[in-house]
mmCIF file of C-alpha atoms and ligand atoms in Angstrom:
data_model
loop_
_atom_site.group_PDB
_atom_site.id
_atom_site.type_symbol
_atom_site.label_atom_id
_atom_site.label_comp_id
_atom_site.label_asym_id
_atom_site.label_seq_id
_atom_site.Cartn_x
_atom_site.Cartn_y
_atom_site.Cartn_z
ATOM 1 C CA MET A 25 -1.141 2.004 34.898
ATOM 2 C CA ALA A 26 -0.113 3.543 31.648
ATOM 3 C CA ASP A 27 -0.762 1.784 28.425
ATOM 4 C CA LEU A 28 2.730 0.827 26.883
ATOM 5 C CA LYS A 29 3.532 2.362 23.942
ATOM 6 C CA GLY A 30 4.816 1.633 21.184
ATOM 7 C CA GLY A 31 6.370 1.455 17.267
ATOM 8 C CA LEU A 32 5.657 -1.002 14.144
ATOM 9 C CA ILE A 33 7.434 -1.298 11.870
ATOM 10 C CA GLY A 34 6.459 -2.459 8.586
ATOM 11 C CA CYS A 35 2.885 -1.840 6.897
ATOM 12 C CA GLY A 36 2.674 -4.871 4.666
ATOM 13 C CA PHE A 37 -0.097 -7.456 4.465
ATOM 14 C CA PHE A 38 0.589 -9.485 7.486
ATOM 15 C CA ALA A 39 0.790 -6.013 10.052
ATOM 16 C CA ILE A 40 -3.110 -5.308 9.324
ATOM 17 C CA ASN A 41 -3.747 -8.245 12.120
ATOM 18 C CA GLN A 42 -1.093 -7.263 14.308
ATOM 19 C CA LEU A 43 -2.395 -3.894 14.038
ATOM 20 C CA HIS A 44 -6.003 -4.742 14.944
ATOM 21 C CA GLY A 45 -4.763 -7.540 17.374
ATOM 22 C CA TRP A 46 -2.779 -3.958 19.059
ATOM 23 C CA ALA A 47 -5.992 -2.023 18.999
ATOM 24 C CA ASP A 48 -7.812 -4.904 20.877
ATOM 25 C CA ALA A 49 -4.814 -5.609 23.232
ATOM 26 C CA LYS A 50 -4.786 -4.039 27.028
ATOM 27 C CA GLY A 51 -2.428 -2.378 28.404
ATOM 28 C CA ALA A 52 -0.424 -0.837 24.936
ATOM 29 C CA SER A 53 -1.369 0.918 22.303
ATOM 30 C CA ILE A 54 0.066 1.519 18.294
ATOM 31 C CA VAL A 55 1.707 4.979 18.498
ATOM 32 C CA ALA A 56 3.883 5.408 16.206
ATOM 33 C CA ILE A 57 4.319 3.304 12.654
ATOM 34 C CA CYS A 58 6.819 3.078 10.008
ATOM 35 C CA ASP A 59 7.351 1.749 6.244
ATOM 36 C CA ARG A 60 9.413 2.982 3.516
ATOM 37 C CA ASP A 61 6.563 2.578 1.016
ATOM 38 C CA PRO A 62 5.469 6.895 1.780
ATOM 39 C CA GLU A 63 1.217 5.222 0.180
ATOM 40 C CA ARG A 64 1.214 2.138 2.508
ATOM 41 C CA LEU A 65 2.322 4.270 5.283
ATOM 42 C CA ARG A 66 -0.577 6.574 4.639
ATOM 43 C CA THR A 67 -3.047 4.206 4.128
ATOM 44 C CA VAL A 68 -2.279 2.524 7.383
ATOM 45 C CA GLY A 69 -2.022 5.097 9.255
ATOM 46 C CA GLU A 70 -5.413 6.787 7.880
ATOM 47 C CA GLN A 71 -7.149 3.324 8.561
ATOM 48 C CA PHE A 72 -5.979 3.111 12.195
ATOM 49 C CA GLY A 73 -6.090 6.750 12.870
ATOM 50 C CA ILE A 74 -2.570 6.516 13.971
ATOM 51 C CA SER A 75 -0.657 10.174 13.448
ATOM 52 C CA ARG A 76 2.817 9.439 13.382
ATOM 53 C CA ARG A 77 4.508 8.361 10.950
ATOM 54 C CA TYR A 78 8.090 7.607 9.458
ATOM 55 C CA THR A 79 9.860 6.160 6.325
ATOM 56 C CA ASP A 80 12.955 5.966 7.891
ATOM 57 C CA ALA A 81 12.620 3.443 10.973
ATOM 58 C CA ARG A 82 15.953 5.330 13.117
ATOM 59 C CA ALA A 83 13.887 8.722 12.028
ATOM 60 C CA MET A 84 10.897 6.997 14.437
ATOM 61 C CA LEU A 85 13.034 5.952 17.113
ATOM 62 C CA GLU A 86 15.499 8.470 17.536
ATOM 63 C CA ALA A 87 11.477 10.746 17.800
ATOM 64 C CA GLY A 88 11.266 8.885 21.193
ATOM 65 C CA GLY A 89 8.087 7.853 23.032
ATOM 66 C CA LEU A 90 8.294 4.358 22.277
ATOM 67 C CA ASP A 91 7.439 1.732 25.225
ATOM 68 C CA PHE A 92 8.736 -1.710 22.849
ATOM 69 C CA VAL A 93 8.948 -1.879 18.930
ATOM 70 C CA ASP A 94 7.003 -4.486 16.497
ATOM 71 C CA ILE A 95 8.446 -5.772 13.362
ATOM 72 C CA ALA A 96 7.015 -6.761 10.918
ATOM 73 C CA THR A 97 8.270 -6.920 7.361
ATOM 74 C CA THR A 98 10.325 -9.726 5.987
ATOM 75 C CA VAL A 99 13.026 -11.481 6.700
ATOM 76 C CA GLU A 100 16.021 -9.852 4.866
ATOM 77 C CA SER A 101 15.555 -6.677 6.862
ATOM 78 C CA HIS A 102 14.965 -8.151 10.308
ATOM 79 C CA ARG A 103 19.262 -8.645 11.708
ATOM 80 C CA ALA A 104 19.682 -4.704 10.918
ATOM 81 C CA LEU A 105 15.643 -3.213 12.923
ATOM 82 C CA VAL A 106 16.435 -5.320 15.745
ATOM 83 C CA GLU A 107 20.021 -4.435 16.035
ATOM 84 C CA LEU A 108 18.997 -0.991 15.812
ATOM 85 C CA THR A 109 16.023 -0.880 18.220
ATOM 86 C CA THR A 110 17.716 -3.149 20.296
ATOM 87 C CA GLY A 111 20.738 -0.683 19.700
ATOM 88 C CA TYR A 112 17.687 2.483 21.129
ATOM 89 C CA LYS A 113 17.160 -0.190 24.490
ATOM 90 C CA LEU A 114 13.664 -0.783 23.241
ATOM 91 C CA PRO A 115 11.944 -4.196 23.967
ATOM 92 C CA THR A 116 11.782 -5.747 20.650
ATOM 93 C CA ILE A 117 9.299 -8.356 18.470
ATOM 94 C CA CYS A 118 10.144 -9.423 15.642
ATOM 95 C CA GLN A 119 8.135 -11.844 12.713
ATOM 96 C CA LYS A 120 9.414 -14.244 12.246
ATOM 97 C CA PRO A 121 11.023 -16.193 10.167
ATOM 98 C CA PHE A 122 13.716 -14.633 12.711
ATOM 99 C CA ALA A 123 16.512 -14.484 10.282
ATOM 100 C CA PRO A 124 17.675 -15.454 7.108
ATOM 101 C CA THR A 125 20.760 -17.474 8.660
ATOM 102 C CA LEU A 126 20.677 -19.450 12.295
ATOM 103 C CA ALA A 127 24.289 -16.776 12.738
ATOM 104 C CA ASP A 128 21.922 -14.044 11.859
ATOM 105 C CA ALA A 129 19.404 -15.567 14.354
ATOM 106 C CA LYS A 130 22.480 -15.873 17.371
ATOM 107 C CA ALA A 131 23.601 -12.271 16.462
ATOM 108 C CA MET A 132 19.930 -10.909 17.010
ATOM 109 C CA VAL A 133 20.306 -12.659 20.358
ATOM 110 C CA ALA A 134 23.093 -11.297 21.483
ATOM 111 C CA ALA A 135 22.387 -8.345 20.914
ATOM 112 C CA ALA A 136 19.161 -7.818 22.859
ATOM 113 C CA HIS A 137 20.854 -9.795 25.763
ATOM 114 C CA LYS A 138 23.611 -6.848 25.079
ATOM 115 C CA ALA A 139 21.220 -4.297 25.823
ATOM 116 C CA GLY A 140 19.823 -6.268 28.998
ATOM 117 C CA VAL A 141 16.316 -6.192 26.917
ATOM 118 C CA PRO A 142 13.703 -8.942 26.289
ATOM 119 C CA LEU A 143 13.039 -9.872 22.616
ATOM 120 C CA MET A 144 9.921 -12.081 21.040
ATOM 121 C CA VAL A 145 10.145 -13.542 17.986
ATOM 122 C CA HIS A 146 6.428 -13.159 16.731
ATOM 123 C CA GLU A 147 5.655 -17.212 16.347
ATOM 124 C CA ASN A 148 1.291 -16.944 16.769
ATOM 125 C CA PHE A 149 0.491 -20.359 16.039
ATOM 126 C CA ARG A 150 0.719 -22.449 19.231
ATOM 127 C CA TRP A 151 -1.171 -19.513 20.135
ATOM 128 C CA GLN A 152 -4.018 -20.651 17.996
ATOM 129 C CA SER A 153 -7.124 -21.802 20.891
ATOM 130 C CA PRO A 154 -7.310 -25.605 19.049
ATOM 131 C CA ILE A 155 -3.935 -25.805 19.047
ATOM 132 C CA ARG A 156 -3.966 -24.777 22.695
ATOM 133 C CA ALA A 157 -7.043 -27.058 24.091
ATOM 134 C CA VAL A 158 -4.516 -30.097 22.512
ATOM 135 C CA LYS A 159 -1.244 -28.999 25.426
ATOM 136 C CA ALA A 160 -3.775 -28.432 27.881
ATOM 137 C CA ILE A 161 -4.979 -32.299 26.895
ATOM 138 C CA LEU A 162 -1.137 -33.549 27.563
ATOM 139 C CA ASP A 163 -0.972 -31.932 30.143
ATOM 140 C CA SER A 164 -3.222 -33.097 31.982
ATOM 141 C CA GLY A 165 -2.205 -36.699 32.272
ATOM 142 C CA GLU A 166 -5.984 -38.012 30.299
ATOM 143 C CA ILE A 167 -4.147 -39.790 27.428
ATOM 144 C CA GLY A 168 -1.649 -40.956 29.683
ATOM 145 C CA THR A 169 2.442 -40.744 28.386
ATOM 146 C CA PRO A 170 2.107 -39.286 24.562
ATOM 147 C CA PHE A 171 4.756 -41.393 22.043
ATOM 148 C CA PHE A 172 3.937 -40.607 19.083
ATOM 149 C CA GLY A 173 2.466 -37.526 18.072
ATOM 150 C CA ARG A 174 1.824 -35.618 13.919
ATOM 151 C CA VAL A 175 1.694 -31.907 13.717
ATOM 152 C CA SER A 176 0.354 -31.387 9.608
ATOM 153 C CA PHE A 177 -0.513 -28.427 7.750
ATOM 154 C CA ARG A 178 -1.597 -29.160 3.842
ATOM 155 C CA SER A 179 -3.091 -27.189 1.609
ATOM 156 C CA GLY A 180 -3.066 -25.770 -1.593
ATOM 157 C CA TYR A 181 -4.380 -22.307 -0.942
ATOM 158 C CA ASP A 182 -2.838 -19.623 -2.916
ATOM 159 C CA VAL A 183 -0.584 -18.187 -0.339
ATOM 160 C CA TYR A 184 0.972 -16.404 -3.773
ATOM 161 C CA ALA A 185 -1.419 -14.031 -4.316
ATOM 162 C CA GLY A 186 -1.466 -12.348 -1.299
ATOM 163 C CA GLN A 187 2.533 -13.077 -0.025
ATOM 164 C CA PRO A 188 3.825 -13.540 -4.046
ATOM 165 C CA TYR A 189 7.917 -12.814 -2.525
ATOM 166 C CA LEU A 190 6.513 -16.080 -0.881
ATOM 167 C CA ALA A 191 7.012 -17.698 -4.933
ATOM 168 C CA LYS A 192 10.673 -16.680 -5.591
ATOM 169 C CA VAL A 193 12.677 -17.404 -2.456
ATOM 170 C CA GLU A 194 15.070 -20.284 -2.659
ATOM 171 C CA ARG A 195 13.684 -22.112 0.953
ATOM 172 C CA PHE A 196 9.839 -22.134 0.809
ATOM 173 C CA ILE A 197 7.716 -23.976 2.975
ATOM 174 C CA VAL A 198 9.977 -24.688 5.422
ATOM 175 C CA ASP A 199 11.183 -21.416 6.600
ATOM 176 C CA ASP A 200 8.072 -19.980 6.200
ATOM 177 C CA LEU A 201 5.865 -22.614 7.363
ATOM 178 C CA GLY A 202 7.110 -25.020 7.998
ATOM 179 C CA VAL A 203 8.977 -23.317 11.283
ATOM 180 C CA HIS A 204 5.322 -23.006 12.763
ATOM 181 C CA VAL A 205 4.708 -26.364 12.387
ATOM 182 C CA LEU A 206 7.959 -27.062 13.661
ATOM 183 C CA ASP A 207 7.364 -24.769 16.712
ATOM 184 C CA VAL A 208 3.950 -26.985 17.857
ATOM 185 C CA ALA A 209 6.432 -29.850 17.329
ATOM 186 C CA ARG A 210 8.292 -28.729 20.628
ATOM 187 C CA TYR A 211 5.542 -26.940 21.686
ATOM 188 C CA LEU A 212 3.280 -30.247 22.314
ATOM 189 C CA PHE A 213 5.999 -33.072 21.959
ATOM 190 C CA GLY A 214 10.142 -31.065 23.758
ATOM 191 C CA ASP A 215 13.157 -30.601 22.465
ATOM 192 C CA VAL A 216 14.340 -32.815 19.363
ATOM 193 C CA ALA A 217 17.426 -34.973 19.752
ATOM 194 C CA SER A 218 17.902 -35.646 16.139
ATOM 195 C CA LEU A 219 15.911 -35.590 12.943
ATOM 196 C CA ASN A 220 15.572 -36.539 9.217
ATOM 197 C CA ALA A 221 13.320 -35.016 6.532
ATOM 198 C CA ARG A 222 13.249 -34.993 2.584
ATOM 199 C CA THR A 223 11.290 -32.478 0.829
ATOM 200 C CA THR A 224 10.509 -31.412 -2.513
ATOM 201 C CA ARG A 225 9.384 -28.879 -4.997
ATOM 202 C CA ILE A 226 5.415 -29.974 -6.963
ATOM 203 C CA ASN A 227 4.607 -26.767 -8.254
ATOM 204 C CA PRO A 228 6.828 -25.532 -10.900
ATOM 205 C CA ALA A 229 6.192 -22.022 -10.927
ATOM 206 C CA ILE A 230 7.855 -21.417 -7.432
ATOM 207 C CA ALA A 231 11.254 -21.577 -6.726
ATOM 208 C CA GLY A 232 11.709 -22.871 -3.630
ATOM 209 C CA GLU A 233 10.742 -26.739 -2.236
ATOM 210 C CA ASP A 234 6.389 -26.899 -1.315
ATOM 211 C CA THR A 235 6.197 -30.093 0.381
ATOM 212 C CA VAL A 236 8.243 -31.371 3.522
ATOM 213 C CA THR A 237 7.769 -34.411 5.279
ATOM 214 C CA ILE A 238 10.227 -34.597 9.131
ATOM 215 C CA LEU A 239 10.258 -37.273 11.302
ATOM 216 C CA LEU A 240 11.534 -37.113 14.651
ATOM 217 C CA ASP A 241 12.821 -38.303 18.014
ATOM 218 C CA HIS A 242 12.472 -35.627 20.883
ATOM 219 C CA ASP A 243 14.577 -36.007 23.829
ATOM 220 C CA ASN A 244 11.553 -38.106 26.182
ATOM 221 C CA GLY A 245 11.626 -40.222 23.653
ATOM 222 C CA ILE A 246 8.406 -39.466 21.689
ATOM 223 C CA THR A 247 8.310 -39.821 18.061
ATOM 224 C CA SER A 248 7.029 -37.866 16.070
ATOM 225 C CA ILE A 249 5.925 -36.178 12.387
ATOM 226 C CA VAL A 250 5.828 -33.225 11.240
ATOM 227 C CA ASP A 251 4.578 -32.610 7.249
ATOM 228 C CA ALA A 252 3.765 -29.052 5.395
ATOM 229 C CA SER A 253 2.378 -29.377 1.775
ATOM 230 C CA TYR A 254 0.865 -26.501 -0.080
ATOM 231 C CA SER A 255 0.726 -28.563 -2.555
ATOM 232 C CA SER A 256 -2.126 -30.865 -1.389
ATOM 233 C CA LYS A 257 -5.500 -30.278 -3.871
ATOM 234 C CA ARG A 258 -8.102 -31.172 -0.923
ATOM 235 C CA PRO A 259 -11.493 -31.850 -1.472
ATOM 236 C CA VAL A 260 -12.269 -29.127 1.445
ATOM 237 C CA GLU A 261 -9.833 -26.947 1.598
ATOM 238 C CA GLN A 262 -7.640 -26.763 4.862
ATOM 239 C CA PHE A 263 -6.323 -24.246 4.928
ATOM 240 C CA PRO A 264 -4.869 -22.726 7.286
ATOM 241 C CA GLU A 265 -5.591 -25.273 9.462
ATOM 242 C CA THR A 266 -3.144 -27.534 11.172
ATOM 243 C CA VAL A 267 -4.152 -30.872 12.139
ATOM 244 C CA ILE A 268 -2.398 -32.922 14.906
ATOM 245 C CA GLU A 269 -2.369 -36.942 16.036
ATOM 246 C CA VAL A 270 -1.133 -37.494 20.204
ATOM 247 C CA ASP A 271 -1.095 -41.580 21.106
ATOM 248 C CA GLY A 272 -0.643 -41.634 25.055
ATOM 249 C CA SER A 273 -0.045 -44.725 26.669
ATOM 250 C CA GLU A 274 -3.864 -43.914 28.089
ATOM 251 C CA GLY A 275 -5.483 -43.141 24.972
ATOM 252 C CA SER A 276 -5.680 -41.025 22.154
ATOM 253 C CA VAL A 277 -6.350 -36.879 20.845
ATOM 254 C CA ARG A 278 -6.621 -35.456 17.765
ATOM 255 C CA LEU A 279 -7.268 -31.973 16.302
ATOM 256 C CA GLU A 280 -9.151 -33.118 12.668
ATOM 257 C CA GLN A 281 -9.712 -30.758 9.999
ATOM 258 C CA GLY A 282 -12.693 -28.620 10.841
ATOM 259 C CA TYR A 283 -11.218 -27.562 14.336
ATOM 260 C CA ARG A 284 -13.098 -31.264 15.379
ATOM 261 C CA LEU A 285 -11.601 -32.447 18.777
ATOM 262 C CA VAL A 286 -11.553 -36.507 19.708
ATOM 263 C CA MET A 287 -10.054 -37.652 22.420
ATOM 264 C CA LYS A 288 -10.037 -41.428 24.156
ATOM 265 C CA GLY A 289 -8.269 -40.888 27.493
ATOM 266 C CA ARG A 290 -8.714 -41.726 31.285
ATOM 267 C CA SER A 291 -12.796 -40.657 31.889
ATOM 268 C CA GLY A 292 -14.057 -41.800 28.728
ATOM 269 C CA VAL A 293 -14.423 -40.459 24.748
ATOM 270 C CA VAL A 294 -14.907 -36.561 24.054
ATOM 271 C CA GLU A 295 -16.187 -35.461 20.180
ATOM 272 C CA LYS A 296 -16.437 -31.776 20.400
ATOM 273 C CA ASP A 297 -15.981 -28.385 18.317
ATOM 274 C CA ILE A 298 -13.373 -25.937 19.239
ATOM 275 C CA SER A 299 -13.829 -23.988 16.151
ATOM 276 C CA PRO A 300 -11.845 -20.505 17.540
ATOM 277 C CA PRO A 301 -13.381 -17.551 17.520
ATOM 278 C CA VAL A 302 -14.092 -14.702 14.795
ATOM 279 C CA LEU A 303 -13.209 -11.879 16.162
ATOM 280 C CA PRO A 304 -15.335 -8.903 14.815
ATOM 281 C CA TRP A 305 -12.088 -7.513 12.514
ATOM 282 C CA ALA A 306 -11.345 -11.318 10.992
ATOM 283 C CA SER A 307 -12.588 -12.653 8.464
ATOM 284 C CA LYS A 308 -12.287 -16.915 7.239
ATOM 285 C CA PRO A 309 -9.871 -18.994 6.593
ATOM 286 C CA TRP A 310 -7.852 -16.404 9.051
ATOM 287 C CA HIS A 311 -9.168 -16.314 11.654
ATOM 288 C CA ASN A 312 -7.425 -18.758 13.797
ATOM 289 C CA VAL A 313 -4.361 -17.451 12.819
ATOM 290 C CA GLN A 314 -5.887 -13.219 13.120
ATOM 291 C CA GLU A 315 -7.139 -15.251 16.873
ATOM 292 C CA SER A 316 -3.724 -16.248 17.470
ATOM 293 C CA VAL A 317 -2.247 -12.997 16.706
ATOM 294 C CA ALA A 318 -4.054 -11.373 19.342
ATOM 295 C CA ALA A 319 -3.033 -13.167 22.127
ATOM 296 C CA ILE A 320 0.682 -13.642 21.174
ATOM 297 C CA GLN A 321 0.652 -9.502 21.457
ATOM 298 C CA GLN A 322 -1.381 -9.536 24.602
ATOM 299 C CA HIS A 323 1.157 -12.487 26.076
ATOM 300 C CA TRP A 324 4.171 -10.600 25.122
ATOM 301 C CA VAL A 325 2.273 -7.118 26.353
ATOM 302 C CA ASP A 326 1.306 -9.048 30.223
ATOM 303 C CA SER A 327 5.414 -10.699 29.540
ATOM 304 C CA LEU A 328 6.293 -7.451 29.452
ATOM 305 C CA THR A 329 4.357 -5.941 32.311
ATOM 306 C CA ALA A 330 5.310 -8.585 34.624
ATOM 307 C CA GLY A 331 8.798 -8.637 33.518
ATOM 308 C CA SER A 332 8.949 -12.382 32.555
ATOM 309 C CA THR A 333 10.345 -13.488 29.606
ATOM 310 C CA PRO A 334 7.411 -14.541 26.996
ATOM 311 C CA ALA A 335 6.878 -18.192 25.681
ATOM 312 C CA THR A 336 8.808 -17.722 22.405
ATOM 313 C CA SER A 337 11.571 -15.140 23.436
ATOM 314 C CA GLY A 338 14.931 -14.900 20.838
ATOM 315 C CA ASP A 339 16.968 -18.207 23.194
ATOM 316 C CA ASP A 340 13.758 -20.299 22.488
ATOM 317 C CA ASN A 341 12.966 -20.361 18.923
ATOM 318 C CA LEU A 342 16.299 -20.247 18.461
ATOM 319 C CA LYS A 343 15.620 -23.770 18.913
ATOM 320 C CA THR A 344 12.993 -23.899 15.993
ATOM 321 C CA PHE A 345 15.384 -22.228 14.131
ATOM 322 C CA ALA A 346 17.508 -25.252 14.588
ATOM 323 C CA LEU A 347 14.676 -27.196 13.488
ATOM 324 C CA VAL A 348 14.782 -25.844 10.195
ATOM 325 C CA GLU A 349 17.960 -24.975 8.988
ATOM 326 C CA ALA A 350 18.271 -28.768 10.733
ATOM 327 C CA THR A 351 15.292 -29.986 8.105
ATOM 328 C CA TYR A 352 17.312 -28.800 5.318
ATOM 329 C CA ALA A 353 20.512 -30.040 6.451
ATOM 330 C CA ALA A 354 18.636 -33.799 6.330
ATOM 331 C CA ALA A 355 16.744 -33.928 3.038
ATOM 332 C CA ALA A 356 20.309 -32.329 1.132
ATOM 333 C CA SER A 357 22.477 -34.782 2.287
ATOM 334 C CA ARG A 358 19.177 -38.566 3.308
ATOM 335 C CA GLN A 359 21.633 -38.406 7.196
ATOM 336 C CA LEU A 360 20.243 -37.893 10.171
ATOM 337 C CA VAL A 361 21.082 -34.182 11.711
ATOM 338 C CA VAL A 362 21.127 -33.415 15.445
ATOM 339 C CA PRO A 363 19.541 -30.382 15.865
ATOM 340 C CA SER A 364 21.323 -28.880 19.188
ATOM 341 C CA SER A 365 24.857 -29.485 17.065
ATOM 342 C CA LEU A 366 24.290 -26.629 14.511
ATOM 343 C CA LEU A 367 23.398 -24.127 17.977
HETATM 344 N N1 NAD B 28 3.198 -15.138 12.015
HETATM 345 C C1 NAD B 28 2.178 -15.812 10.781
HETATM 346 O O1 NAD B 28 0.960 -16.276 10.449
HETATM 347 C C2 NAD B 28 2.470 -14.662 8.836
HETATM 348 C C3 NAD B 28 1.258 -14.618 8.387
HETATM 349 C C4 NAD B 28 1.653 -13.919 6.931
HETATM 350 C C5 NAD B 28 3.592 -13.155 7.044
HETATM 351 N N2 NAD B 28 4.023 -13.420 7.734
HETATM 352 C C6 NAD B 28 4.969 -13.317 7.901
HETATM 353 O O2 NAD B 28 5.492 -11.051 8.239
HETATM 354 C C7 NAD B 28 6.850 -10.905 7.769
HETATM 355 C C8 NAD B 28 5.339 -9.311 6.263
HETATM 356 O O3 NAD B 28 5.315 -10.496 5.947
HETATM 357 P P1 NAD B 28 4.123 -9.542 4.720
HETATM 358 O O4 NAD B 28 2.982 -10.647 3.782
HETATM 359 O O5 NAD B 28 3.352 -8.653 5.658
HETATM 360 O O6 NAD B 28 5.278 -8.595 3.471
HETATM 361 P P2 NAD B 28 5.365 -7.402 3.036
HETATM 362 O O7 NAD B 28 5.878 -7.878 1.739
HETATM 363 O O8 NAD B 28 3.411 -7.437 2.788
HETATM 364 O O9 NAD B 28 5.135 -6.152 4.704
HETATM 365 C C9 NAD B 28 6.383 -5.848 5.017
HETATM 366 C C10 NAD B 28 6.914 -4.324 4.517
HETATM 367 O O10 NAD B 28 7.561 -4.065 5.289
HETATM 368 C C11 NAD B 28 8.085 -2.424 4.294
HETATM 369 N N3 NAD B 28 10.165 -2.388 4.898
HETATM 370 C C12 NAD B 28 10.118 -3.600 4.630
HETATM 371 N N4 NAD B 28 11.746 -3.500 4.598
HETATM 372 C C13 NAD B 28 11.663 -2.008 6.062
HETATM 373 C C14 NAD B 28 12.306 -0.887 6.281
HETATM 374 N N5 NAD B 28 14.279 -1.886 6.599
HETATM 375 N N6 NAD B 28 11.641 -0.351 7.177
HETATM 376 C C15 NAD B 28 10.423 0.638 6.799
HETATM 377 N N7 NAD B 28 9.495 -0.628 6.068
HETATM 378 C C16 NAD B 28 10.382 -2.129 5.879
HETATM 379 C C17 NAD B 28 7.848 -2.827 3.211
HETATM 380 O O11 NAD B 28 8.106 -2.147 2.401
HETATM 381 C C18 NAD B 28 6.173 -3.753 2.943
HETATM 382 O O12 NAD B 28 5.141 -2.651 3.170
HETATM 383 C C19 NAD B 28 6.958 -12.040 6.997
HETATM 384 O O13 NAD B 28 8.337 -12.042 7.904
HETATM 385 C C20 NAD B 28 6.052 -12.980 6.382
HETATM 386 O O14 NAD B 28 6.957 -14.474 7.504
HETATM 387 C C21 NAD B 28 3.586 -13.959 9.106
#
C-alpha cells in the first residue's frame, strides 16, 4: 500500500521532533508543510527536503493530495485549524494542550464526528517506553491489585529558553505539563472520580503557576498523587523524566530517576535499567520524549490503516482535559471536584 501523505501545520520548536518521527514512520510521510513565518517554513522545508510549502493552512488543504494533517502549532490556533482540517474531511492530529477551554475542545471533537474523520491528540507521554513498561507490569498482575500510585515530574530545567511563550501564560504548569502527567495517571490507574489540588508560583519571573500537587480518587478505588514542578532544583536534574511509584496487594513497582525499574512482585525482586533508546536524530535529555513522538505517530498510521480508534482520540482526551480543568477549579476553591461533572 502507498504511504499515507500528511501535511504538517506549524514548523516551530517541537515540530522538528515530529518531522524526524514522520521520516522514520512506516506507511506515512509528510509531503507538505505550512507555517505563517516564511523564514521558518524555508529553513524547515530545506532541512527535511519538503518542497510543498504554504504560509496559509487553507491554501495547503485547497491544493489537495493529503490523507491527514498534523497540527503542531500552539494552543490558541488549535480550534480554528481543527475545524478547518475536519471541514476538508481530513483525519487530524492536534498537539496538546488540545484547546484553550473545555468548550473549545468539545467543539473540536464534535467537528471531527460531524465530518466522520478520526481526531487524535498528540498526547505522547504515555508512549514513553519506560512508562509502558510500568503499565505492562500492572497489567500482568505481578504486583496484585494496585491501591496507591504516584506520578511525578519535578525539574528546574529552563523550559522558557526553548519555549519563551511558557513564561507569559496565566495557566502554565497544569495546562502545559500537568496534562501529560494526568494523562499518564489515567493510563495507569483508570478514570478519576474526584480530585483535590494545590498550585503555587515559585518563580517570580513568570506569569503562571509552576508547581502543582493533586490527590486523585480513581473509579476503581486506587488513590494516586500527581505532582509537577518547574522550580525544583535537584543535585541531578531530572528533566524530562516522569517517575512513578505503585503499591499493589502483592508487591510494588518504582520507575526511579535514571530510568531504573525496581519491582517486588509475585516472581521476586527485579532491578533493571530500562532507559529509552536515543534515536539517531534524538539528543539527551529529550530522547525519552523524542522516542514517544515517533511511537505515537506510528500508532496514528497503524490506527488509520486499520480503521481503529487511536488511544488518545479526541474523545479520550476530553477526559484528560477535564482533569486539567478540575485541577484548576479545585486549586481555586480548595474543594473536591468531580471531573466528569465538567464534561
Ligand atoms: N507533546 C510534547 O511533548 C510537547 C513538547 C513541547 C511542545 N509541545 C506543544 O507543541 C506545540 C507547539 O509548541 P512549539 O514550542 O513548537 O511552538 P512554536 O511557537 O515554537 O511553534 C509554533 C509554530 O506554529 C506557527 N503557527 C502558529 N499558528 C499558525 C497558523 N495558524 N498557521 C500556520 N502556522 C502557525 C508559528 O509561526 C510557529 O512557527 C504547543 O502546543 C506545545 O505545548 C508538545
